[in-house]
Structure formats: C-alpha cells, structure tokens
C-alpha positions as a Markdown table, in Angstrom:
| # | Residue | x | y | z |
|---|---|---|---|---|
| 1 | Met | 15.9 | 35.8 | -117.6 |
| 2 | Asp | 12.2 | 35.6 | -118.1 |
| 3 | Thr | 10.2 | 38.4 | -116.4 |
| 4 | Leu | 6.5 | 39.1 | -116.6 |
| 5 | Ser | 5.7 | 42.7 | -117.5 |
| 6 | Thr | 2.3 | 44.3 | -117.0 |
| 7 | Pro | 1.3 | 47.9 | -117.9 |
| 8 | Leu | 1.2 | 48.7 | -114.2 |
| 9 | Thr | 4.9 | 48.0 | -113.5 |
| 10 | Arg | 8.0 | 49.6 | -114.9 |
| 11 | Arg | 11.5 | 48.4 | -114.8 |
| 12 | Val | 14.0 | 50.8 | -113.3 |
| 13 | Pro | 17.7 | 50.5 | -112.7 |
| 14 | Ala | 18.6 | 49.4 | -109.2 |
| 15 | Gly | 20.2 | 52.3 | -107.3 |
| 16 | Gly | 21.7 | 50.0 | -104.7 |
| 17 | Ala | 21.2 | 46.9 | -102.7 |
| 18 | Ala | 18.1 | 48.3 | -100.9 |
| 19 | Ala | 16.5 | 49.8 | -104.0 |
| 20 | Pro | 13.8 | 47.6 | -105.7 |
| 21 | Ala | 14.4 | 46.6 | -109.3 |
| 22 | Val | 10.6 | 46.9 | -110.1 |
| 23 | Val | 8.4 | 49.8 | -109.0 |
| 24 | Asp | 4.7 | 48.9 | -108.6 |
| 25 | Leu | 2.8 | 51.9 | -110.0 |
| 26 | Arg | -0.5 | 50.8 | -108.5 |
| 27 | Glu | 0.5 | 52.3 | -105.2 |
| 28 | Pro | 1.2 | 56.0 | -104.8 |
| 29 | Leu | 4.9 | 56.9 | -104.7 |
| 30 | Pro | 6.1 | 58.6 | -101.6 |
| 31 | Leu | 6.4 | 61.9 | -103.3 |
| 32 | Asp | 2.7 | 61.6 | -104.4 |
| 33 | Ala | 1.7 | 60.8 | -100.8 |
| 34 | Leu | 3.6 | 64.0 | -99.7 |
| 35 | Arg | 1.9 | 66.1 | -102.3 |
| 36 | Glu | -1.5 | 64.8 | -101.0 |
| 37 | Ala | -0.5 | 65.5 | -97.4 |
| 38 | Tyr | 0.4 | 69.1 | -98.2 |
| 39 | Ala | -2.9 | 69.5 | -100.1 |
| 40 | Glu | -4.8 | 68.1 | -97.1 |
| 41 | Arg | -2.9 | 70.5 | -94.8 |
| 42 | Leu | -4.1 | 73.5 | -96.9 |
| 43 | Ala | -7.6 | 72.2 | -96.9 |
| 44 | Leu | -7.5 | 71.7 | -93.1 |
| 45 | Leu | -6.2 | 75.3 | -92.6 |
| 46 | Ala | -8.9 | 76.7 | -94.9 |
| 47 | Ala | -11.6 | 74.8 | -93.0 |
| 48 | Arg | -10.2 | 75.9 | -89.6 |
| 49 | Ala | -9.9 | 72.3 | -88.6 |
| 50 | Pro | -9.3 | 71.4 | -84.9 |
| 51 | Ala | -5.8 | 71.2 | -83.5 |
| 52 | Glu | -5.9 | 67.4 | -83.4 |
| 53 | Glu | -6.4 | 67.1 | -87.1 |
| 54 | Leu | -3.6 | 69.6 | -87.8 |
| 55 | Ala | -1.3 | 67.7 | -85.5 |
| 56 | Arg | -2.1 | 64.4 | -87.2 |
| 57 | Asn | -1.4 | 66.0 | -90.6 |
| 58 | Thr | 1.8 | 67.5 | -89.3 |
| 59 | Gln | 3.1 | 64.1 | -88.1 |
| 60 | Leu | 2.2 | 62.6 | -91.5 |
| 61 | Val | 4.1 | 65.3 | -93.4 |
| 62 | Arg | 7.1 | 65.0 | -91.1 |
| 63 | Ser | 7.2 | 61.2 | -91.6 |
| 64 | Leu | 6.9 | 61.4 | -95.3 |
| 65 | Glu | 9.6 | 64.1 | -95.5 |
| 66 | Ala | 11.9 | 62.0 | -93.4 |
| 67 | Ala | 11.3 | 59.0 | -95.7 |
| 68 | Leu | 12.1 | 61.1 | -98.8 |
| 69 | Arg | 15.2 | 62.8 | -97.4 |
| 70 | Pro | 18.4 | 61.2 | -98.7 |
| 71 | Pro | 20.4 | 59.4 | -96.1 |
| 72 | Gly | 23.0 | 61.6 | -94.3 |
| 73 | Val | 21.2 | 64.9 | -95.0 |
| 74 | Arg | 20.6 | 66.8 | -91.8 |
| 75 | Leu | 17.8 | 69.2 | -91.2 |
| 76 | Arg | 18.8 | 72.9 | -91.0 |
| 77 | Arg | 19.0 | 74.3 | -87.5 |
| 78 | Ser | 16.3 | 76.7 | -86.4 |
| 79 | Gly | 17.1 | 79.6 | -84.1 |
| 80 | Pro | 19.9 | 82.1 | -84.1 |
| 81 | Asp | 22.8 | 81.4 | -86.5 |
| 82 | Pro | 26.1 | 81.2 | -84.5 |
| 83 | Ala | 27.9 | 82.8 | -87.5 |
| 84 | Asn | 25.9 | 86.0 | -86.9 |
| 85 | Phe | 26.2 | 86.1 | -83.1 |
| 86 | Leu | 27.7 | 89.4 | -82.0 |
| 87 | Gly | 27.5 | 89.2 | -78.3 |
C-alpha cells in the first residue's frame, strides 16, 4: 500500500472503526483546544470580563470536555450524596 507521508502528518494505530488512521497535526487537537479555552477563561476572569463573554467561554469548555470524555462515562452528580443522607 502506497501512502504519502508529510512532516505534518503522523500515522497512528486505529482505535476502532470511528478512529482516523491519520492525524492531521496542522489543526489543534481537542486537548489543545481545551487547554486554550481554560487559559482564555483565566484571562477573562482576571480582566473582569462581562457575563456574556464568560458564558460563551463556559459553553466552549463544556462542549470540548464532552467531546473528550470517553463514551459511557457519566458526570458526577452535584448536590447531597445519598450515601451520606441521615434524615
């Protein structure tokens, strides 16, 4: 099988039917995008940005976290823990 290889692509083993066989390194990886979104969040907080900007960044962080979360992993519940309920 002939494949063209450039310095900007890297062959990785396919993890499943949906996983790509080649990763294009010219585009940021989802984890890099999440790191940038967190850095932007800190900058917005330091600059006392308006609520609209913080809300936009929050939605971006949530969507990136959801995309990176492995399938079948549920978020932890917030609120009282039923195991500690005494009443």
